[in-house]
Short mmCIF file of C-alpha atoms and ligand atoms in Angstrom, two decimals:
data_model
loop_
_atom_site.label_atom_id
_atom_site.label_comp_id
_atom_site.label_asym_id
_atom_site.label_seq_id
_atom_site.Cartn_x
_atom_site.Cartn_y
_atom_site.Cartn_z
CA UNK I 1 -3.76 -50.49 12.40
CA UNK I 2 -5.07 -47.02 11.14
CA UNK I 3 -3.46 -45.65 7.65
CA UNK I 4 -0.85 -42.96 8.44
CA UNK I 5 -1.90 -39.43 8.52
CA UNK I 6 -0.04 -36.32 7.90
CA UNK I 7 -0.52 -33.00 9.58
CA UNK I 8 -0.67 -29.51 8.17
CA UNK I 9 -0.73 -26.24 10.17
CA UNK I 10 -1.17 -22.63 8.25
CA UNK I 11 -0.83 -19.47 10.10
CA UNK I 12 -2.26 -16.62 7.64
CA UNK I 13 -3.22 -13.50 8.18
CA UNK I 14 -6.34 -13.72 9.68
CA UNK I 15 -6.42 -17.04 11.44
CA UNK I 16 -5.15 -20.56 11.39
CA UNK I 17 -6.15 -23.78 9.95
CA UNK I 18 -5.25 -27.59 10.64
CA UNK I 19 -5.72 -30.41 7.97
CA UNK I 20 -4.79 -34.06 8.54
CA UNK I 21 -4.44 -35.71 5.32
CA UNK I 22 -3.34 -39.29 4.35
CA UNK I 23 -1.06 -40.96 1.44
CA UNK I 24 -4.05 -40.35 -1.21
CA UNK I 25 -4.53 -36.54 -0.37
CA UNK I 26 -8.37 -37.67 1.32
CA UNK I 27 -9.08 -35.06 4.53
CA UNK I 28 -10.10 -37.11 7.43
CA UNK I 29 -9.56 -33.45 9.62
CA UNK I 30 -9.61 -30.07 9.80
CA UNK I 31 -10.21 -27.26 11.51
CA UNK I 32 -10.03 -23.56 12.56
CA UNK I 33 -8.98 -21.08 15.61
CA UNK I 34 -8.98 -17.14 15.29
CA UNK I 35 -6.15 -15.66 17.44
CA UNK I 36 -7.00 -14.62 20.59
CA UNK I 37 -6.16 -11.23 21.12
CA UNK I 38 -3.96 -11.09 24.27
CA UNK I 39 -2.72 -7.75 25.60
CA UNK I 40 0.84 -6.96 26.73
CA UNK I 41 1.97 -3.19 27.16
CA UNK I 42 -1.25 -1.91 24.93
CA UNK I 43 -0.57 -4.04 21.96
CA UNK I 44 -1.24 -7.88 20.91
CA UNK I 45 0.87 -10.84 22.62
CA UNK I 46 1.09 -12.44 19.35
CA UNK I 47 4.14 -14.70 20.89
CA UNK I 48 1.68 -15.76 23.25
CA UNK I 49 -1.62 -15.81 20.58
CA UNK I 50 0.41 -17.63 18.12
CA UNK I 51 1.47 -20.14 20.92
CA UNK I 52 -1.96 -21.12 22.47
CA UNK I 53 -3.28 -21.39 18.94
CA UNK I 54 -1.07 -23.50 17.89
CA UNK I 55 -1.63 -26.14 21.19
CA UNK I 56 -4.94 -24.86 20.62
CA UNK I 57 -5.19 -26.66 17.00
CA UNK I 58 -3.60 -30.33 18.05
CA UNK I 59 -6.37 -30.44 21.16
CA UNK I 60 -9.17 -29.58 18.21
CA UNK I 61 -7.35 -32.88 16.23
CA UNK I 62 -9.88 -35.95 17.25
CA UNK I 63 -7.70 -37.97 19.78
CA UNK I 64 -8.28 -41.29 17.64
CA UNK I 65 -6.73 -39.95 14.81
CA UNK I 66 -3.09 -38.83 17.14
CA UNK I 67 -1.48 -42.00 17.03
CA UNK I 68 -1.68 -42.09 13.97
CA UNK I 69 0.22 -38.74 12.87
CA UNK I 70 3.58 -39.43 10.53
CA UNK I 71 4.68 -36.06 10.46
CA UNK I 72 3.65 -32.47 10.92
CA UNK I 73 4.69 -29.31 9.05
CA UNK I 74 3.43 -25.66 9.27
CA UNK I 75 3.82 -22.60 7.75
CA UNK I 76 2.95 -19.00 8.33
CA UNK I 77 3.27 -15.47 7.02
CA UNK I 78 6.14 -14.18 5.04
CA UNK I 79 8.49 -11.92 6.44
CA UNK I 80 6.95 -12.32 10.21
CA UNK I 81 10.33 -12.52 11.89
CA UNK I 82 11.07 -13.33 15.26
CA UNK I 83 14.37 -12.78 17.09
CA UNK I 84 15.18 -15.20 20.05
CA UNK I 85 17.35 -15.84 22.49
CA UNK I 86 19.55 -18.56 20.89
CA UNK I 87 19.87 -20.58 24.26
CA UNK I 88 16.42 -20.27 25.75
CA UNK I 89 14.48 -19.56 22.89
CA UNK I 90 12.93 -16.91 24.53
CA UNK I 91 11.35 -13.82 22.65
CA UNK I 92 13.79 -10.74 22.73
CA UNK I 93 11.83 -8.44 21.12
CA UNK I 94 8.01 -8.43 19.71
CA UNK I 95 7.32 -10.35 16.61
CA UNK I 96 7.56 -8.09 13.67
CA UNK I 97 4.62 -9.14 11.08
CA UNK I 98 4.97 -9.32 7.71
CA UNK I 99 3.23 -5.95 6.44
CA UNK I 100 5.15 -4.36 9.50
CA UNK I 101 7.75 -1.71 7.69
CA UNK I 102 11.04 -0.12 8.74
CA UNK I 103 11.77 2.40 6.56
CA UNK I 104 15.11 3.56 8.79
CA UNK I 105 16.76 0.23 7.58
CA UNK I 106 15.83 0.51 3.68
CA UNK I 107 18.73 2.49 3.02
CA UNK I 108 21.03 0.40 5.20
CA UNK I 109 20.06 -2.77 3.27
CA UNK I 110 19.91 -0.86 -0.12
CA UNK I 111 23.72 -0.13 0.30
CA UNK I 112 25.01 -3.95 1.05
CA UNK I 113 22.76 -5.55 -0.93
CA UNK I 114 22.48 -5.85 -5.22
CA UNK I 115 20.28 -3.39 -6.39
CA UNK I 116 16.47 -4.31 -6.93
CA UNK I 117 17.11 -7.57 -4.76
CA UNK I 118 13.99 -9.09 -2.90
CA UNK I 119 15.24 -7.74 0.38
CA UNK I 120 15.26 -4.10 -1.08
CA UNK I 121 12.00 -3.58 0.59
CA UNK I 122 10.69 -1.95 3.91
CA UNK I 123 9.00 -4.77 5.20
CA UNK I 124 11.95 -7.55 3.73
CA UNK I 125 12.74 -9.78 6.60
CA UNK I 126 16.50 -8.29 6.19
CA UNK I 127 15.08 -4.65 6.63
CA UNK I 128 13.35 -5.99 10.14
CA UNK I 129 16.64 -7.82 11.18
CA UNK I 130 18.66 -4.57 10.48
CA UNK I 131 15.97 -2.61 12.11
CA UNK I 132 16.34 -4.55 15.30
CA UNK I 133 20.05 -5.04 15.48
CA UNK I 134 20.72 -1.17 15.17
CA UNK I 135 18.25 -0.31 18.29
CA UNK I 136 19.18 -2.21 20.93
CA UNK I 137 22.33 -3.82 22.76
CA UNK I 138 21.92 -6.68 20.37
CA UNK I 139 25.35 -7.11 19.68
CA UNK I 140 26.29 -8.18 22.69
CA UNK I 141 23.34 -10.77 23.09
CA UNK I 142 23.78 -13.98 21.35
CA UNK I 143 20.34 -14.77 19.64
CA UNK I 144 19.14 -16.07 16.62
CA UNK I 145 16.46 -14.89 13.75
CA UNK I 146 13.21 -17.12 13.51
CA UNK I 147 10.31 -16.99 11.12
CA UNK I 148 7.06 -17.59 12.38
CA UNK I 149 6.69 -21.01 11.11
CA UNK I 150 10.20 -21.67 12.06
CA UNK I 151 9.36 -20.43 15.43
CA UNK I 152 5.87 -22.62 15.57
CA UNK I 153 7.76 -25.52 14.28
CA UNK I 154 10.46 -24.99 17.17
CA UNK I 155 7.90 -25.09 19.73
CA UNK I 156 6.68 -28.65 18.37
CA UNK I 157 11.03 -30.05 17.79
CA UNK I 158 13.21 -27.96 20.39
CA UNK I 159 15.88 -27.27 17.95
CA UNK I 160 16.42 -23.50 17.71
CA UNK I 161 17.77 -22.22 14.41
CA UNK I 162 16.46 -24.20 11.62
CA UNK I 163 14.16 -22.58 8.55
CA UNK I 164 13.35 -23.43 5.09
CA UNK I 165 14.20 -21.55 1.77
CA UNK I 166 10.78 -20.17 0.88
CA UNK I 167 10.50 -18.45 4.40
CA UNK I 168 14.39 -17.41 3.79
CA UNK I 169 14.22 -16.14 0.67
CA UNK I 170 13.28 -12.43 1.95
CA UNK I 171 16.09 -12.45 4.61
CA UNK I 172 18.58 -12.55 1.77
CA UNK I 173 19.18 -16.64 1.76
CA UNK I 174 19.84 -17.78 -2.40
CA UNK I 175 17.96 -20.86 -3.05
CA UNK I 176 19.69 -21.55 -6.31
CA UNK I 177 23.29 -22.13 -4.42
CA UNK I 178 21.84 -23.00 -1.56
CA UNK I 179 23.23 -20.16 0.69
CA UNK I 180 23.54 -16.77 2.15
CA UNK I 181 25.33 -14.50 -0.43
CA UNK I 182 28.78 -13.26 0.80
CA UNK I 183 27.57 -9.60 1.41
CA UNK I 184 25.07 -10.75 3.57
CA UNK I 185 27.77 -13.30 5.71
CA UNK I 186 30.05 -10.14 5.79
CA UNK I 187 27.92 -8.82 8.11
CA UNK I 188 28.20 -8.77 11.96
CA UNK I 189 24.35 -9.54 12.33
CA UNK I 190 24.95 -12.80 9.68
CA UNK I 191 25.56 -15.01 12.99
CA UNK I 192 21.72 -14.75 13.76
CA UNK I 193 20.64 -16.37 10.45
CA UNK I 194 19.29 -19.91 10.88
CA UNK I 195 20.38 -22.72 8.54
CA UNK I 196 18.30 -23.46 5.98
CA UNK I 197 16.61 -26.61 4.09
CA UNK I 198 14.17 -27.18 1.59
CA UNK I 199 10.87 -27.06 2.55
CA UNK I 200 8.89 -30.67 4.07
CA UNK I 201 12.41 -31.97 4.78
CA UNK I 202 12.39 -33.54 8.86
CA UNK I 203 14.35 -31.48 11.24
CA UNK I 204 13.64 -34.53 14.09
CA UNK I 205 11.62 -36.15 16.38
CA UNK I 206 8.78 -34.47 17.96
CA UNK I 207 9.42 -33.58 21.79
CA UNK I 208 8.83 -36.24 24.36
CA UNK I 209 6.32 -33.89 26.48
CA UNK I 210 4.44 -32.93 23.39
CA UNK I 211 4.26 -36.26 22.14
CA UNK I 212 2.55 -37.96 25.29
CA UNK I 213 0.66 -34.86 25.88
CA UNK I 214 -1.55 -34.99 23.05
CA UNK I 215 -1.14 -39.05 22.22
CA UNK I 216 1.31 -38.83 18.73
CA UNK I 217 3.07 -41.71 18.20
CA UNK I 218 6.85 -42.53 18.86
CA UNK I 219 8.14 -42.15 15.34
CA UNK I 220 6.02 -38.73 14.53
CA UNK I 221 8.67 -36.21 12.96
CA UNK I 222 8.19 -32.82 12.36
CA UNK I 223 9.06 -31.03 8.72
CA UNK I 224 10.26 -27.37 8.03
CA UNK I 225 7.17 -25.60 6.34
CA UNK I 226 6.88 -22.68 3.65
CA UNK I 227 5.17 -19.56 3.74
CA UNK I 228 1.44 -19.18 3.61
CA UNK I 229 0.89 -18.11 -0.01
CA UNK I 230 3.50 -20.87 -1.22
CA UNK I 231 1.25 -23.62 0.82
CA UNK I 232 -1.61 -22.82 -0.48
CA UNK I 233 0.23 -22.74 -4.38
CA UNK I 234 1.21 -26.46 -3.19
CA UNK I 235 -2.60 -27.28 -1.95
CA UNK I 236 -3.49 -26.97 -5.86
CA UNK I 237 -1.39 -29.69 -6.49
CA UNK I 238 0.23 -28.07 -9.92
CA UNK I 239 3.08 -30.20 -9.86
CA UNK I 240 4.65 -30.42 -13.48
CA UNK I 241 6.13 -27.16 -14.92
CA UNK I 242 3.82 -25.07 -17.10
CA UNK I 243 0.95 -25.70 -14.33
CA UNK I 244 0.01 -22.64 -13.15
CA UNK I 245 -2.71 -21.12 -10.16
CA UNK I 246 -4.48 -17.86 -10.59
CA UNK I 247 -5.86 -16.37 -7.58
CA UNK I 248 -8.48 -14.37 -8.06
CA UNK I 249 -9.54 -12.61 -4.43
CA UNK I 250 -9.01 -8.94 -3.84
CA UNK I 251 -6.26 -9.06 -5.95
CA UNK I 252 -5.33 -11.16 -9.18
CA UNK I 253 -2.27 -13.10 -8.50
CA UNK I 254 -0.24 -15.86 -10.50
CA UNK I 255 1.93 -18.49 -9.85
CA UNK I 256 3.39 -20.15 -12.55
CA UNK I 257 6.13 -23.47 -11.77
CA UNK I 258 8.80 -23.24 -14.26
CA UNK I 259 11.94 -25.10 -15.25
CA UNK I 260 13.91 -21.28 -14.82
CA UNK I 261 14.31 -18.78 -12.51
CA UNK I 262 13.17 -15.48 -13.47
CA UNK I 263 13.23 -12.21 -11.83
CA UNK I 264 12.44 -8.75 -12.93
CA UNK I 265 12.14 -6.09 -9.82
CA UNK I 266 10.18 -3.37 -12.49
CA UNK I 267 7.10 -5.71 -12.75
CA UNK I 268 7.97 -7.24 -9.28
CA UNK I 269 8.25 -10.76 -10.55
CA UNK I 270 10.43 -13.08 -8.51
CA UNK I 271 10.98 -16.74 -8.24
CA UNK I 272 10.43 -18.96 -5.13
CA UNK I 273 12.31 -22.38 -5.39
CA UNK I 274 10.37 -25.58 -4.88
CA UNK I 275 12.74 -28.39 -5.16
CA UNK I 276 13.99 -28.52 -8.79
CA UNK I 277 12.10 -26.46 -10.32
CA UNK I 278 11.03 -22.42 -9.59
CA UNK I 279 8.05 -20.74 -8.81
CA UNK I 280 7.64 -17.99 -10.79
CA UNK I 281 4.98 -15.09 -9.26
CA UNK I 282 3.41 -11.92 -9.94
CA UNK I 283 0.31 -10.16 -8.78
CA UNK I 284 -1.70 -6.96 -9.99
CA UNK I 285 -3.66 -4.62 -8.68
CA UNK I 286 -6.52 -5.86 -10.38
CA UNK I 287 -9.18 -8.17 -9.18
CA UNK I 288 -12.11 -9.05 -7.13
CA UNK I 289 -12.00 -5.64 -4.75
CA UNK I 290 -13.39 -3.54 -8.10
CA UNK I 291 -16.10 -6.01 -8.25
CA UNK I 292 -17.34 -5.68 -4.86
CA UNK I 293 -17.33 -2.11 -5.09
CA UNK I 294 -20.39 -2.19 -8.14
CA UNK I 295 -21.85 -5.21 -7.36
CA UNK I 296 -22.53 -6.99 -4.60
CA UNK I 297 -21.88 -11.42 -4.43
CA UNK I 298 -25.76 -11.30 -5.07
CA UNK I 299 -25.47 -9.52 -8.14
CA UNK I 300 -22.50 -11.19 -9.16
CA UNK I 301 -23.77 -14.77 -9.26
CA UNK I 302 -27.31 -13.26 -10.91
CA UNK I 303 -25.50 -11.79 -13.51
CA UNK I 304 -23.33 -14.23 -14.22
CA UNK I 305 -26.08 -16.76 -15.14
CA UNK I 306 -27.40 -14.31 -17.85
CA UNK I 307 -23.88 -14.08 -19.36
CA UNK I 308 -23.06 -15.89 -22.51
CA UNK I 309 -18.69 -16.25 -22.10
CA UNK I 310 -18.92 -17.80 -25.79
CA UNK I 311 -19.14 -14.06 -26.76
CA UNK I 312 -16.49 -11.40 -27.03
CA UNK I 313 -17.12 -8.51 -24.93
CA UNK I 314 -16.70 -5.13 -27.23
CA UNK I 315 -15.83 -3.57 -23.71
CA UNK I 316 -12.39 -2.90 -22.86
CA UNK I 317 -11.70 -1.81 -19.57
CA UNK I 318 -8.66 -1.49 -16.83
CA UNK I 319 -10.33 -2.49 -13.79
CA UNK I 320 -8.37 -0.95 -10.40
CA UNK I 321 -9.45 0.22 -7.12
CA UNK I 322 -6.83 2.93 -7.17
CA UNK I 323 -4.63 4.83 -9.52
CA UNK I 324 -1.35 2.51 -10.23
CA UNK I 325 0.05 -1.15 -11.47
CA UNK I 326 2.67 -3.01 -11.14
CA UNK I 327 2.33 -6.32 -13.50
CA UNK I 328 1.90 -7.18 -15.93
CA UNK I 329 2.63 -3.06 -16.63
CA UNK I 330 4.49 -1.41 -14.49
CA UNK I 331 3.14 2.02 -14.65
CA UNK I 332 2.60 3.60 -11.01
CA UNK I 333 0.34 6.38 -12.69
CA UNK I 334 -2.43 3.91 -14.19
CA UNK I 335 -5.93 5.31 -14.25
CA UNK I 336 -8.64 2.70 -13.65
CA UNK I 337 -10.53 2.47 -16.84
CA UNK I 338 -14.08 1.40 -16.53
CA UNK I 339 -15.92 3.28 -18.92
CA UNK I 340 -18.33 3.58 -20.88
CA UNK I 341 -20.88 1.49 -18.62
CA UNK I 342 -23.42 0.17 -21.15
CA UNK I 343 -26.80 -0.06 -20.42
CA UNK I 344 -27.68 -3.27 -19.32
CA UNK I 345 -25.67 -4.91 -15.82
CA UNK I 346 -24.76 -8.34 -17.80
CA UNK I 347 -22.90 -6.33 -20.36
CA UNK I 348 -20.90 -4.24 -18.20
CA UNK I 349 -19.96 -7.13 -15.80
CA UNK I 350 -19.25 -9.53 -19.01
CA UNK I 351 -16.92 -6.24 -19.53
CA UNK I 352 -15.30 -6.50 -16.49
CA UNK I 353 -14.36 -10.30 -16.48
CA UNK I 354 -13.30 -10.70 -19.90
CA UNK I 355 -10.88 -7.27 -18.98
CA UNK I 356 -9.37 -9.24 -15.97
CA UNK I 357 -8.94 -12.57 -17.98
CA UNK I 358 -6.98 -10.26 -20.57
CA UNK I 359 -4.89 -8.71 -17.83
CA UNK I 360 -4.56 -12.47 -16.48
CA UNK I 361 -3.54 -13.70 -20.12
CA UNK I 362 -0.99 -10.60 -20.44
CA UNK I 363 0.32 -11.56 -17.15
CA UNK I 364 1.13 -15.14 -18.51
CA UNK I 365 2.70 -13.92 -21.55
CA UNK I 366 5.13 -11.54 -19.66
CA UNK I 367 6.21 -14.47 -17.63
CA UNK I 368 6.85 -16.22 -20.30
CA UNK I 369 8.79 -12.88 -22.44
CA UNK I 370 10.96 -13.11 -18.77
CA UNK I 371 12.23 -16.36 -20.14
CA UNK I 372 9.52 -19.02 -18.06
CA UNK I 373 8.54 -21.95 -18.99
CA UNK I 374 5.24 -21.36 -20.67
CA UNK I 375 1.74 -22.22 -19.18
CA UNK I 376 -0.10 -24.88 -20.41
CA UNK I 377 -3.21 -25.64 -18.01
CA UNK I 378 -4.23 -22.60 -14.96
CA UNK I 379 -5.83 -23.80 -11.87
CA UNK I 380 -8.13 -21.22 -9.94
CA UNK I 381 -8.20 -20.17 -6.50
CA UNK I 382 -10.16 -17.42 -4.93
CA UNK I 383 -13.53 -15.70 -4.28
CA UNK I 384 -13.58 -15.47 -8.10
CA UNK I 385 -12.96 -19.17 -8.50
CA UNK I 386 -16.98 -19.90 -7.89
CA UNK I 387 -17.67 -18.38 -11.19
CA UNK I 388 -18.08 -21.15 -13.71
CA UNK I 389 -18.97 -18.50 -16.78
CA UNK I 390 -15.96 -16.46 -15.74
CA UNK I 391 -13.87 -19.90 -16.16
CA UNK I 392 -15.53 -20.22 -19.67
CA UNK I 393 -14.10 -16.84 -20.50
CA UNK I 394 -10.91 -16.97 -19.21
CA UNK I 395 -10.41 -20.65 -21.37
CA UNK I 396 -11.26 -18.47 -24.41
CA UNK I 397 -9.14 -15.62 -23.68
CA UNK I 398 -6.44 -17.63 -22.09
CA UNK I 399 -6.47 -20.42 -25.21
CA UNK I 400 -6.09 -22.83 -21.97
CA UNK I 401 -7.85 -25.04 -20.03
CA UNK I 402 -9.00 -23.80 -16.83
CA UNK I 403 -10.38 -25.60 -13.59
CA UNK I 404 -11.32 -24.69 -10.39
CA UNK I 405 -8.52 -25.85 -8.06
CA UNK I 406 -9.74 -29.10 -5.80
CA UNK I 407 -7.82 -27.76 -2.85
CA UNK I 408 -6.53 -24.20 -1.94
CA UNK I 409 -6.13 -24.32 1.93
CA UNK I 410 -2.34 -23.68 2.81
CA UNK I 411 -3.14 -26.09 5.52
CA UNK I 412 -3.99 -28.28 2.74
CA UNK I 413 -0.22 -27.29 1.17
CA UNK I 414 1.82 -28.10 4.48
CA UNK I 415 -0.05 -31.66 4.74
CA UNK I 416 1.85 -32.20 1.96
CA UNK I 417 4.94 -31.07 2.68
CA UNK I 418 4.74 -33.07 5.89
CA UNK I 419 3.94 -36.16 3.59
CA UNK I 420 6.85 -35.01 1.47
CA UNK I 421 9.17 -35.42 4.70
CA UNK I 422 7.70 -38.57 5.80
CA UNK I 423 8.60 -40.26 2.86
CA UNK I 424 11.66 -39.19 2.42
CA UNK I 425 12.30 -40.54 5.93
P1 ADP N 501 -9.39 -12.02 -0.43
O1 ADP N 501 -8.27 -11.73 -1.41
O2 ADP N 501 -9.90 -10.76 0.19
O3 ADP N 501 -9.11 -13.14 0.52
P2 ADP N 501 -11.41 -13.82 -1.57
O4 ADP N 501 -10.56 -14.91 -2.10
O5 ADP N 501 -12.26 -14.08 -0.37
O6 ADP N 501 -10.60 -12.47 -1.37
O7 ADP N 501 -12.35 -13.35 -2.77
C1 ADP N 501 -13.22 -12.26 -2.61
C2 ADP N 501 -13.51 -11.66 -3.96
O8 ADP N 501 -14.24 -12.60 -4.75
C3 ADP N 501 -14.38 -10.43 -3.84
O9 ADP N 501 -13.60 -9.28 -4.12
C4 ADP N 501 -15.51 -10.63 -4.85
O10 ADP N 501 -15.61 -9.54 -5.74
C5 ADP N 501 -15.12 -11.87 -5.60
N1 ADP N 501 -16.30 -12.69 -5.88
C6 ADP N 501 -17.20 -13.18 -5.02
N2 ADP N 501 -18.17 -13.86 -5.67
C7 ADP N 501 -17.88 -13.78 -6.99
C8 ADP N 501 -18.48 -14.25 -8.19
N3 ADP N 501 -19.60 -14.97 -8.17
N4 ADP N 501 -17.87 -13.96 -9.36
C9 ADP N 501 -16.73 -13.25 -9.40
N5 ADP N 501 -16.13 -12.78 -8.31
C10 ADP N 501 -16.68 -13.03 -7.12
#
């Protein structure tokens, strides 16, 4: 008999990925679909995009590995909600993504709920729920509020309203007592909100039709997911508190798991729960972007050999592509600082890194002033994560050790959480 296999599904921003993992963590699968771009009305189907994608995926899954498949899980974007007819399941309005704003329920939200909470935000999945239920007849249509991986997920179980914490956490839901706060139940919309478990735990049986459709065996359950940036925290595998992942893309971003909850709106630093413990995130506006804009990858790895990260840079810069930052200083009217250049290319981009790495090391000191468990050992993700002298450097200024991270495919990160489930079967 084959070794059981466990399935993970990410839907991110610009495509999605399968992996199909087993007990040790090996990949015997994976692969990729972009979303086909299907019209309705002048703008993207995603309902249907999303859909065929997904069906899409398990027909790109090699048919002798099926019967084989424990358990699936999937996640997707944060704060793409969906609201559906609660009987049918049906889509009653367009999916509204996760960067999608609406600024007409900010001030609606801002006056029920606690000031600086994580749904005080444009694009919060709250704002988009408000949003909808004060433009249409929607009170008198009984429906219920999906995410998109609660949505995908549905589609695989057939049990409509059923999401996970991580995915809740911008619709208001508190992880730490395990429900909606009473300000948000108070409210005539609160009978939309789907009930809520932690993430990887099984929600049931995968559907008959979809089971002997693509070959999965009797017993295959499926798992509620995360969100796409919390999957691919899990791919890293940082499981003990004071394990922490930088991602260094665009952006610098870190994700710290701690033993406490911390939260501080200024530096917008909040805390996702993953079982019994919290992880603690913040991002800057620093990062790979600036980078791009002097040099190009080329350059980067050429110059990068010449560099010797054993050295302190003199050069102390405040690399940004545009005026502002949020963490680990909260100062909206930041100038990028990126002078003097010196002369020679190696010295200005030894400059640069060493600049991020200090930004990166004040980042994980201001979690820590915020009352987090302190880091101990940072795992890398990331464009940025190739660069083995920029590693050197960041051990030095970090006083850490730092490793590129084995895995960092969210897919990766909801293979495990469908393991999780399995086992807790
Ligand atoms: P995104 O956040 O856009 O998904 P990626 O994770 O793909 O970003 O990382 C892209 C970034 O990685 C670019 O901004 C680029 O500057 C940076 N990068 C690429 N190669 C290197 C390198 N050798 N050293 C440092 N940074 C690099």
């Amino acid at each position: 008999v084959e070794q059981r296999l466990y399935l993970g599904l990410d839907f991110g921003t610009s495509g999605a990925r399968y992996a199909l993992i087993d007990k040790e963590g090996k990949i015997r699968a994976e692969g990729k679909r972009e979303y086909p771009l299907y019209m309705s009305e002048e703008t993207i189907d995603w309902v249907k995009s999303w859909r065929s994608t997904l069906f899409g995926l398990l027909e790109d899954i090699p048919v002798s590995f099926r019967p084989a498949v424990a358990s699936i899980s999937i996640d997707g974007t944060s704060a793409t909600t969906m609201i559906v007819d609660s009987k049918t399941g049906e889509s009653l309005c367009k999916p509204l993504l996760y960067n999608q704003s609406c600024p007409e329920a900010l001030p609606i939200v801002k006056a029920i709920a606690p000031a600086n909470h994580t749904v005080c935000s444009g694009s919060s999945t709250l704002c988009k729920l408000v949003s909808w239920w004060s433009s249409s007849d929607a009170p008198n249509i009984s429906a219920v509020l999906l995410h998109q991986a609660d949505w995908l997920l549905w589609l695989l179980h057939g049990k409509l309203g059923v999401s996970d914490y991580n995915n809740a956490l911008k619709v208001g839901y508190d992880p730490e007592v395990e429900s909606y706060p009473p300000w948000l139940l108070s409210q005539p919309y609160s009978s939309l909100l789907p009930r809520v478990q932690a993430p990887g735990t099984t929600i049931g049986s995968i559907k008959e039709s979809i089971r002997t459709q693509f070959g999965f065996p009797e017993d295959c359950v499926i798992c509620t997911g995360t969100t796409d940036s919390i999957a691919a925290f899990l791919a890293a595998r940082a499981n003990q508190p004071g394990k922490a992942v930088t991602s260094l893309g665009s952006t610098l971003a870190i994700k710290l798991l701690s033993t406490k909850r911390v939260e501080d709106a200024r530096f917008g630093v909040y805390s996702h729960r993953l079982d019994d413990k919290w992880l603690v995130g913040g991002a800057s506006n620093t990062g790979g972007a600036v980078l791009r804009q002097i040099f190009t990858d080329d350059q980067l790895e050429k110059l990068s050999q010449q560099i010797n990260p054993a050295e302190t840079s003199p050069l102390d810069y405040y690399p940004l592509q545009d005026v502002g930052e949020r963490f680990p200083v909260a100062d909206p009217k930041m100038e990028p600082r990126l002078h003097p250049r010196p002369e020679s290319d190696v010295e200005y981009l030894h400059g640069i890194l060493e600049s991020i790495a200090r930004i990166e090391a004040n980042g994980y000191n201001l979690l820590k002033e915020l009352g987090a468990t302190p880091v101990e050992e940072v795992f890398t993700a990331g464009g940025g994560s190739k660069n083995e002298k920029w590693i050197k450097i960041r051990e030095r200024v970090l006083g850490l050790p730092v490793h590129k991270a084995l895995q960092t495919e969210a897919a990766y990160g909801a293979a495990l959480l469908a393991m999780k489930g399995a086992f807790a079967q």
